[in-house]
Short mmCIF file of C-alpha atoms in Angstrom, two decimals:
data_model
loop_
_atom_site.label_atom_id
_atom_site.label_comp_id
_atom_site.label_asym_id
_atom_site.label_seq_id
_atom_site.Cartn_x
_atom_site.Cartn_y
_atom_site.Cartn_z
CA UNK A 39 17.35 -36.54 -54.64
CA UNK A 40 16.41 -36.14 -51.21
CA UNK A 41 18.98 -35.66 -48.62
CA UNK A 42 17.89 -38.65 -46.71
CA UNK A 43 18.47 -40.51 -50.02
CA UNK A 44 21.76 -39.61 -50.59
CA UNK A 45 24.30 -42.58 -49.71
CA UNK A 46 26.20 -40.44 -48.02
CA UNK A 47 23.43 -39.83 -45.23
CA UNK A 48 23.78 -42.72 -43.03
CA UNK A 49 23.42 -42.49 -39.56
CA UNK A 50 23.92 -38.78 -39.57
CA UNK A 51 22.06 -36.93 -36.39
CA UNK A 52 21.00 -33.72 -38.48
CA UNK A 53 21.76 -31.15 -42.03
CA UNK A 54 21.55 -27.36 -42.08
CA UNK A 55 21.78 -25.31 -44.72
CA UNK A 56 22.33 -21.46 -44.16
CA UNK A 57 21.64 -18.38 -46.45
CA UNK A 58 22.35 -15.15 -45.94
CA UNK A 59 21.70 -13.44 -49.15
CA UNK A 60 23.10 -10.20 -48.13
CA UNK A 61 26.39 -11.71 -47.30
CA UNK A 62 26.31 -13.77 -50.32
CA UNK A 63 26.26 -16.79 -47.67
CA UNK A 64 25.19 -19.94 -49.22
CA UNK A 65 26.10 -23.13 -46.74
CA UNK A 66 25.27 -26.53 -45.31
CA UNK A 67 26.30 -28.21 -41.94
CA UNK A 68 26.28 -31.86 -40.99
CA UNK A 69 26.55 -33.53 -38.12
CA UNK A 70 26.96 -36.91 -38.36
CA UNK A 71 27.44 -38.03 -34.62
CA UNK A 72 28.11 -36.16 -31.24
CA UNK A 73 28.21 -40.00 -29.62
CA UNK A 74 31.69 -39.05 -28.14
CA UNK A 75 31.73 -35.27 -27.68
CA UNK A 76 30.51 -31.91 -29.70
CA UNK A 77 30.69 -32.44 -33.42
CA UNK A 78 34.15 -31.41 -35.12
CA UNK A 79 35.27 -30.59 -38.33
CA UNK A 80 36.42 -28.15 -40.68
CA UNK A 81 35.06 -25.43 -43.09
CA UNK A 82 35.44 -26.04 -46.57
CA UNK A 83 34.96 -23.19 -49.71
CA UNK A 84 34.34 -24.74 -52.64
CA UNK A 85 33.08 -23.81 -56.45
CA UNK A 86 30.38 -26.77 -56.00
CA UNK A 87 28.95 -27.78 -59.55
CA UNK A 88 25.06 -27.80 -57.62
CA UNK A 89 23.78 -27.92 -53.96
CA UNK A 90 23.30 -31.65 -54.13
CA UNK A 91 27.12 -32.05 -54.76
CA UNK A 92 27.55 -29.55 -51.85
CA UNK A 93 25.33 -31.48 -49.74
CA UNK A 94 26.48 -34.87 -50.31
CA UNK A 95 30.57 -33.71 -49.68
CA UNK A 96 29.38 -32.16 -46.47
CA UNK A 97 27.63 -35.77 -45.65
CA UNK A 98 30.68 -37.95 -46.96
CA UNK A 99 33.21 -35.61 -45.11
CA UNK A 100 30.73 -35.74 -41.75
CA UNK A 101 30.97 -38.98 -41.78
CA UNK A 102 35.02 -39.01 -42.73
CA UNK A 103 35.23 -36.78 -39.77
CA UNK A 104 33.62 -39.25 -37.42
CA UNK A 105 35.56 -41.91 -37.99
CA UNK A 106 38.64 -39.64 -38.06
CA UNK A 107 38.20 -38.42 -34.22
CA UNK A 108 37.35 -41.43 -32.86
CA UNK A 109 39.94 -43.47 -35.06
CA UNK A 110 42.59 -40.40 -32.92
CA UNK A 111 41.16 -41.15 -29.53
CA UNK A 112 39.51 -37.86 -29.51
CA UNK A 113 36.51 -36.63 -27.30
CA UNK A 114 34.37 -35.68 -30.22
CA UNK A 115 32.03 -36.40 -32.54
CA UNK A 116 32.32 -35.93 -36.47
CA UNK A 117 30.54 -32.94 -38.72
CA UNK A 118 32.10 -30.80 -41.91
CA UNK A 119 30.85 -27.71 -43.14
CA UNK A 120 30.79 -26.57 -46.63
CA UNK A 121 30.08 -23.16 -48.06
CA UNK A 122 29.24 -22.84 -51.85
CA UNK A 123 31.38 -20.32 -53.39
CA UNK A 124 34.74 -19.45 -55.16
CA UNK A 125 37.38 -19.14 -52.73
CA UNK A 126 39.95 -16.97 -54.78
CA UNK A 127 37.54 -14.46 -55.64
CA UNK A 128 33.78 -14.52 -53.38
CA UNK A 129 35.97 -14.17 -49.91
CA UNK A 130 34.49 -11.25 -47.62
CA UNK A 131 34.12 -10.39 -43.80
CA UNK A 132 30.18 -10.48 -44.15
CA UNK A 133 30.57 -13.88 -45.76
CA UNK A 134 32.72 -15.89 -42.69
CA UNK A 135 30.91 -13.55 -39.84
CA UNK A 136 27.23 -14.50 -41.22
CA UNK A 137 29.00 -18.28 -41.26
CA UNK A 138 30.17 -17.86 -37.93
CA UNK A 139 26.36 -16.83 -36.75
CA UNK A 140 25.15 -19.90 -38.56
CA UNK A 141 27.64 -22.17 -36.48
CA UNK A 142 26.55 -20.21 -33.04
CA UNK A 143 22.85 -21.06 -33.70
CA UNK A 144 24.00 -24.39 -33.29
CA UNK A 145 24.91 -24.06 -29.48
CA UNK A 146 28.02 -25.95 -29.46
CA UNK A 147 26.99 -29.33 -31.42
CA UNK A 148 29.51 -28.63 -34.08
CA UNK A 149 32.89 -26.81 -33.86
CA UNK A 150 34.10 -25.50 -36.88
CA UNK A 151 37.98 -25.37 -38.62
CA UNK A 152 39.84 -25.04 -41.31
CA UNK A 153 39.73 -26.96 -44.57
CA UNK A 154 39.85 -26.51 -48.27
CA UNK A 155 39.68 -22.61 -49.67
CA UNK A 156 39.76 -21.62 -46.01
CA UNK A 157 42.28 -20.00 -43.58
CA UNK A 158 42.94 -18.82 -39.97
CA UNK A 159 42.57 -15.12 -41.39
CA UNK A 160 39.10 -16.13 -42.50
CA UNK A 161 38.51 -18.38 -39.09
CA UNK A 162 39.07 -14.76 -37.23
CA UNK A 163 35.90 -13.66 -38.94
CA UNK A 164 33.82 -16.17 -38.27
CA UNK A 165 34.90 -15.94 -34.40
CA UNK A 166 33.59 -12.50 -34.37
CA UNK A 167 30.10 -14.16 -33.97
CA UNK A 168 30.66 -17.33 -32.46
CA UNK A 169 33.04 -18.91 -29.72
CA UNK A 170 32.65 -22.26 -31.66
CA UNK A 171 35.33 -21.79 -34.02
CA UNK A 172 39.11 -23.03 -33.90
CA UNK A 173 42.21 -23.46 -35.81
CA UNK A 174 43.38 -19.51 -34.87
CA UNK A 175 46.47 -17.67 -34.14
CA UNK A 176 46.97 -15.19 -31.32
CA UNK A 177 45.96 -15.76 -28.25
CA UNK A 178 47.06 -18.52 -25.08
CA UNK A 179 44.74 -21.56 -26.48
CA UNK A 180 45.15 -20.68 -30.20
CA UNK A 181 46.57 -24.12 -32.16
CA UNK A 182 47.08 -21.66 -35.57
CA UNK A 183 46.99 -23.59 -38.87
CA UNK A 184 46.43 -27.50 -38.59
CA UNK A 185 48.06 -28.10 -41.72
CA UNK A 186 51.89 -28.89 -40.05
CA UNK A 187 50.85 -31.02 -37.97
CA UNK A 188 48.44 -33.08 -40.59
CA UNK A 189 51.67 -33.25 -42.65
CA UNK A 190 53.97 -34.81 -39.66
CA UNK A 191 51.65 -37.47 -39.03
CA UNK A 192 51.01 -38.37 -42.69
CA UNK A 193 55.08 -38.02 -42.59
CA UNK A 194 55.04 -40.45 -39.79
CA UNK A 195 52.48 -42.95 -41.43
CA UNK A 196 54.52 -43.31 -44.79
CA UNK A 197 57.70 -44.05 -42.93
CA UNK A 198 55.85 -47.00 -41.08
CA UNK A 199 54.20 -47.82 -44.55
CA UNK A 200 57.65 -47.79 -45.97
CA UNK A 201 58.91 -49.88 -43.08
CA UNK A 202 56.32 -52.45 -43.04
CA UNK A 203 55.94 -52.93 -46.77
CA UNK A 204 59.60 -52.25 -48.38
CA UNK A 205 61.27 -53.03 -45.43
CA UNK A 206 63.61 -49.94 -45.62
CA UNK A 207 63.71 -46.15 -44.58
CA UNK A 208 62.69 -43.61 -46.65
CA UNK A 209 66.34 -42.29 -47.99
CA UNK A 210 66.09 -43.37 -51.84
CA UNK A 211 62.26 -44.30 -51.80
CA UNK A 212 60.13 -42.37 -54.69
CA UNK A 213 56.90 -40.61 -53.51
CA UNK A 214 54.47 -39.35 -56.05
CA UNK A 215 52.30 -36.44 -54.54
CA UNK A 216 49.32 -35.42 -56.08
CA UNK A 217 48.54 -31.47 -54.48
CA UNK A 218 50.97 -29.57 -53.27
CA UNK A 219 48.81 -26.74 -51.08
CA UNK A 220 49.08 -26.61 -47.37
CA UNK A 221 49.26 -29.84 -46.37
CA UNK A 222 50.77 -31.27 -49.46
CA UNK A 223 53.62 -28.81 -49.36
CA UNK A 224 54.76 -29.45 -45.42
CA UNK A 225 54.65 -33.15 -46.65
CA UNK A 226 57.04 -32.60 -48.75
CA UNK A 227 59.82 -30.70 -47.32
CA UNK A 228 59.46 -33.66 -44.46
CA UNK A 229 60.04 -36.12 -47.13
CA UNK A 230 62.85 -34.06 -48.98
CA UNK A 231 64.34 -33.70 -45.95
CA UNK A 232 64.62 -37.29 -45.04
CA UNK A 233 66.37 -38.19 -48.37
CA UNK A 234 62.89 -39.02 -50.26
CA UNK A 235 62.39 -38.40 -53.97
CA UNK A 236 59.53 -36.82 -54.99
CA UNK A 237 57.23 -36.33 -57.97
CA UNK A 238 54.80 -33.54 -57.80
CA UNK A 239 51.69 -31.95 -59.23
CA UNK A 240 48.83 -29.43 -58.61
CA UNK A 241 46.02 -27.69 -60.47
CA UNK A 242 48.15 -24.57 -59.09
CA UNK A 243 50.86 -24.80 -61.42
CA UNK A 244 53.03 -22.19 -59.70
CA UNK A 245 52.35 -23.72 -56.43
CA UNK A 246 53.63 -26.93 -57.77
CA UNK A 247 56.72 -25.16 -59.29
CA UNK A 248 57.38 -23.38 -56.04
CA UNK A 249 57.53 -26.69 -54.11
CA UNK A 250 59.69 -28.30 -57.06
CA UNK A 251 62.25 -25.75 -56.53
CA UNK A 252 62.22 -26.00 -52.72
CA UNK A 253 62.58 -29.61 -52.91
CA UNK A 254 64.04 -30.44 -56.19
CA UNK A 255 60.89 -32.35 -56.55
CA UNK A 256 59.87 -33.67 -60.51
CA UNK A 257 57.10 -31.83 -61.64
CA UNK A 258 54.40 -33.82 -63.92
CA UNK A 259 50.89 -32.71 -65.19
CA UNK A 260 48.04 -33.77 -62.67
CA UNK A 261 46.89 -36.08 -64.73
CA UNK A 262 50.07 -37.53 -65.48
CA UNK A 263 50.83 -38.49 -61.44
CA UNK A 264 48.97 -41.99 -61.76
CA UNK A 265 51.40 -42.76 -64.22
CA UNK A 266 54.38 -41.85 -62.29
CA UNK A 267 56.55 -44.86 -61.10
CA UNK A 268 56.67 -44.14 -57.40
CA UNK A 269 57.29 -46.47 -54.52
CA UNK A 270 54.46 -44.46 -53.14
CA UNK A 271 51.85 -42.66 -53.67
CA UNK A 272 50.60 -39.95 -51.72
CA UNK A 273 47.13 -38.41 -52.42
CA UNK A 274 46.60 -34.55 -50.99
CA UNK A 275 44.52 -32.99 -53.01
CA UNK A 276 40.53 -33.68 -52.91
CA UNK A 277 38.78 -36.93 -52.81
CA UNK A 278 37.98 -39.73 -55.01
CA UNK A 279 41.69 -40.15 -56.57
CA UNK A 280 41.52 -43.69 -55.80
CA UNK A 281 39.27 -45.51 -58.47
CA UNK A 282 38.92 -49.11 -59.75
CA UNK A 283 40.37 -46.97 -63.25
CA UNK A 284 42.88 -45.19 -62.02
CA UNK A 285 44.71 -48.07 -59.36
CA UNK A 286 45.65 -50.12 -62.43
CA UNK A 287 47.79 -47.34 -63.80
CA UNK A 288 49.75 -46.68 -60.58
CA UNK A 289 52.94 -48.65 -59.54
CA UNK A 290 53.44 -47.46 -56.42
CA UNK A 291 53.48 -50.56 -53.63
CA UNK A 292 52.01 -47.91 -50.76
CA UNK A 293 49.05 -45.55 -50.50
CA UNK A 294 49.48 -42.93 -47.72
CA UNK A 295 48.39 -39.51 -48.34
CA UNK A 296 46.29 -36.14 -46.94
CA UNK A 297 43.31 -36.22 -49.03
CA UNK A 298 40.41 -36.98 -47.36
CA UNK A 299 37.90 -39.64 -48.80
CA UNK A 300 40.79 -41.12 -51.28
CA UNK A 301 38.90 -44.06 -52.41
CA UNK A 302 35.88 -43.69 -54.80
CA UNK A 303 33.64 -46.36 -53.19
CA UNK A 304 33.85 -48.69 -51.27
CA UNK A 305 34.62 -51.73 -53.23
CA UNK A 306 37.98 -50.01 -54.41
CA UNK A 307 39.84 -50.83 -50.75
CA UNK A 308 38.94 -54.50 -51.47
CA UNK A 309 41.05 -54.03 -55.15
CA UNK A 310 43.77 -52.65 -53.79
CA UNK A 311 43.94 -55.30 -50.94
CA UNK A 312 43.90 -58.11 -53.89
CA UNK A 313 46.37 -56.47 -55.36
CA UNK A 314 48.90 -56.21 -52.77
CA UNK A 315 48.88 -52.39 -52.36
CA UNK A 316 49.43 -50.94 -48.56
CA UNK A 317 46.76 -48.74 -48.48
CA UNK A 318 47.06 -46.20 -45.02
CA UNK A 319 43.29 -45.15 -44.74
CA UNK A 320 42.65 -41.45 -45.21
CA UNK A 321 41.21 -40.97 -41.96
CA UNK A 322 43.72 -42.69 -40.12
CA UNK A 323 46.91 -41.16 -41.23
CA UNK A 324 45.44 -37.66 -41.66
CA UNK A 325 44.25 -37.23 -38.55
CA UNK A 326 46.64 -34.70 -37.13
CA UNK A 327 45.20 -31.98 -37.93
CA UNK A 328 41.94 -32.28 -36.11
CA UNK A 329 43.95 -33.71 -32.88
CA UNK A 330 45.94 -30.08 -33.00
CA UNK A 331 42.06 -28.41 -33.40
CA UNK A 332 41.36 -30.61 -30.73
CA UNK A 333 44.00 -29.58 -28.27
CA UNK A 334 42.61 -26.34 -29.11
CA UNK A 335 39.28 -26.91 -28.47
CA UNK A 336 40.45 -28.57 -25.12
CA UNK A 337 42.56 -25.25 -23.89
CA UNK A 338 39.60 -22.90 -24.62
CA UNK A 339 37.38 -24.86 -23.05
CA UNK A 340 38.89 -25.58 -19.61
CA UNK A 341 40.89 -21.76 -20.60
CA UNK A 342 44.06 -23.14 -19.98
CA UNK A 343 47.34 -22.42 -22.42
CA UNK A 344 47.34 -24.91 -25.74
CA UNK A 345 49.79 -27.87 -24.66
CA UNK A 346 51.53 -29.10 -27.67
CA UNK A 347 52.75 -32.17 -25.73
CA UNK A 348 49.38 -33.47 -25.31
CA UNK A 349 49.08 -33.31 -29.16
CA UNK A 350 52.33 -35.37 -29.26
CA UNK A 351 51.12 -37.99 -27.01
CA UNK A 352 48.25 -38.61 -29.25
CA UNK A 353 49.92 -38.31 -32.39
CA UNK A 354 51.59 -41.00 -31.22
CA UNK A 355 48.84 -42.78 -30.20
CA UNK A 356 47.55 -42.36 -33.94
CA UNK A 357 50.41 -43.96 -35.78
CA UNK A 358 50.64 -46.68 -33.20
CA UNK A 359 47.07 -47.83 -34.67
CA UNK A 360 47.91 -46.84 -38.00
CA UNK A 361 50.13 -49.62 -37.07
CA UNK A 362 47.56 -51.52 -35.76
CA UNK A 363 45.51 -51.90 -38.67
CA UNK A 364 48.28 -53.12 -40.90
CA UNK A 365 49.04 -55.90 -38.66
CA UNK A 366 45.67 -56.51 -38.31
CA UNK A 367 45.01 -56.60 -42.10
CA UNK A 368 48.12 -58.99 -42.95
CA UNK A 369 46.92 -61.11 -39.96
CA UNK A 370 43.16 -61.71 -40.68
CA UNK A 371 43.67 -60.91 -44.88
CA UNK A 372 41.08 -58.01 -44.94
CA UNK A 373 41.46 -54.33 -46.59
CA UNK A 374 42.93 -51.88 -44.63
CA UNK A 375 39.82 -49.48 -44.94
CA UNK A 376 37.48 -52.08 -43.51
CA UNK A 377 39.04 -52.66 -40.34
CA UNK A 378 39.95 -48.97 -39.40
CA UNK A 379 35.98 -48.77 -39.65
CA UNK A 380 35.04 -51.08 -37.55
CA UNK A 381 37.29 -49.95 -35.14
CA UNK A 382 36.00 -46.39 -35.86
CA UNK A 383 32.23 -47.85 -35.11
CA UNK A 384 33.27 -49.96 -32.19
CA UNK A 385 34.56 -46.52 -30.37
CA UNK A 386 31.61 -44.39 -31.26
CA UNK A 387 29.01 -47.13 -30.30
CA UNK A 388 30.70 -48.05 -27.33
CA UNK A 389 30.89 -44.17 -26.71
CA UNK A 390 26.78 -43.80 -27.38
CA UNK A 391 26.36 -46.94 -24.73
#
């Protein structure tokens, strides 16, 4: 299939792919719009079954990313990167460094950050060859790992959620959490900590056991999640959970989770809206990682300190239209997904005019 064939491609501004043989670098790039600002979005290492299922996450997460930033009021645009490879065992300087020359070829259209199979430690390599590169630790601007702040305003979103739909707080409520790593995990010590159950599962068993003991969490089989009964359920792990077969075995009242790119197409936001299930959009409620990338990007740019109360104010600013788009969804009877779209597309057109 040809890239431009792919569903996934629309309205994207450009794809590069990268090799560096040498460095064992295989990787693609896609920007999907720099309407409001340099292209954002983070690096993700994945064991990708071929290059077209490479290529087409980098386009759906592009896109994702897009909506994501301007969804958070940011000044940027949206693009992902994705680097073919296994993560536990194909990590090496040469690798991130010949990725970091790929991104500085690009001359500042994209800025690059952390995501699946990929850490600060391997962000320092990659900023040995370009200046386009944030999520670090150790120095003034440096933001450090997104993945706290991603978790506080998912944390945030499923006690509004909660609010609006069960009419309650969250001491007693049942949350079932599919993926426990970074983001996952800081989700649920929030939760725990605010008198939530929890039910949890990962391909990482001990990482699932290590959260279950922190947490006194129930531990199920990944599979088994859907099946959980849960008040809600809270998707972290990689996309497509949401399905038009796997909805009808869940009992949970509330969506709201990490994961980006939850649903599996597009029709299933329309099922769960006829079904009476709260669904949070992905790339509404998980958008707190890219505004802390963005505060970074902000302080190295104007080389000024990183200001964590500017992150605040538009975390803030985030759940309020989190909030937003549930009233607006109850009010006018349309999915969830559909409207934080349109509102997504009204910013970055109005941003292009």
């Amino acid at each position: 299939m040809s890239v431009f064939d792919s569903p996934a491609f629309e309205g994207h501004e450009s794809v590069h792919a990268f090799c560096d043989e040498a460095a064992g670098l295989k990787a693609f790039i896609a920007i999907h719009s720099t309407a409001r600002g340099p292209a954002a979005g983070g690096c993700r290492m994945w064991r990708y079954e071929n290059e077209q299922a490479a290529i087409d996450d980098a386009l759906r997460l592009s896109r994702a990313m897009s909506y994501k930033n301007a969804v958070a009021d940011l000044d940027l645009g949206g693009g992902k990167s994705v680097i073919i490879g296994d993560s536990a065992s194909a990590k090496t300087p040469a690798l991130f460094e010949a990725f970091g020359h790929a991104v500085e070829t690009l001359g500042g259209r994209y800025w690059a950050a952390e995501d699946v199979g990929i850490s600060p430690a391997d962000l320092a390599f990659v900023r040995r060859r370009t200046q386009y590169v944030a999520g670090l630790e150790g120095d003034a601007a440096a933001s450090g790992d997104p993945s706290p702040v991603t978790a506080e305003g998912i944390f945030r979103g499923i006690r509004l959620c909660v609010a609006r739909a069960l009419d309650r707080d969250l001491a007693g409520v049942t949350v079932a959490i599919q993926g426990v790593g970074h983001v996952g995990a800081h989700l649920a010590r929030k939760l725990a900590a605010a008198g939530a159950s929890l039910i949890v599962c990962d391909v990482n068993a001990e990482a699932a056991a290590a959260v279950a003991r922190k947490t006194g969490a129930r531990l199920v089989a990944p599979d088994a999640i859907f099946d959980a009964k849960a008040d809600v359920f809270a998707p972290c792990a990689l996309g497509g959970a949401i399905s038009r077969q796997s909805l009808h075995r869940l009992t949970a009242r509330i969506i709201a989770g990490g994961a980006n790119n939850q649903l599996a197409d597009a029709a299933v936001g329309q099922a769960l809206f006829d079904l009476g299930i709260v669904y949070a959009p992905d790339f509404v409620i998980n958008g707190g990682g890219i505004i802390n990338i963005a505060g970074e990007i902000r302080a190295l740019e104007a080389g000024t300190p990183f200001d964590p109360a500017w992150v605040e104010t538009k975390l803030v600013r985030l759940i309020e239209t989190l909030g937003e788009v549930l009233g607006r969804s109850a009010a006018e009877t349309r999915p969830t997904d559909e409207i934080a779209i349109e509102i997504a597309k009204a910013r970055i057109s109005g941003a292009g005019r």
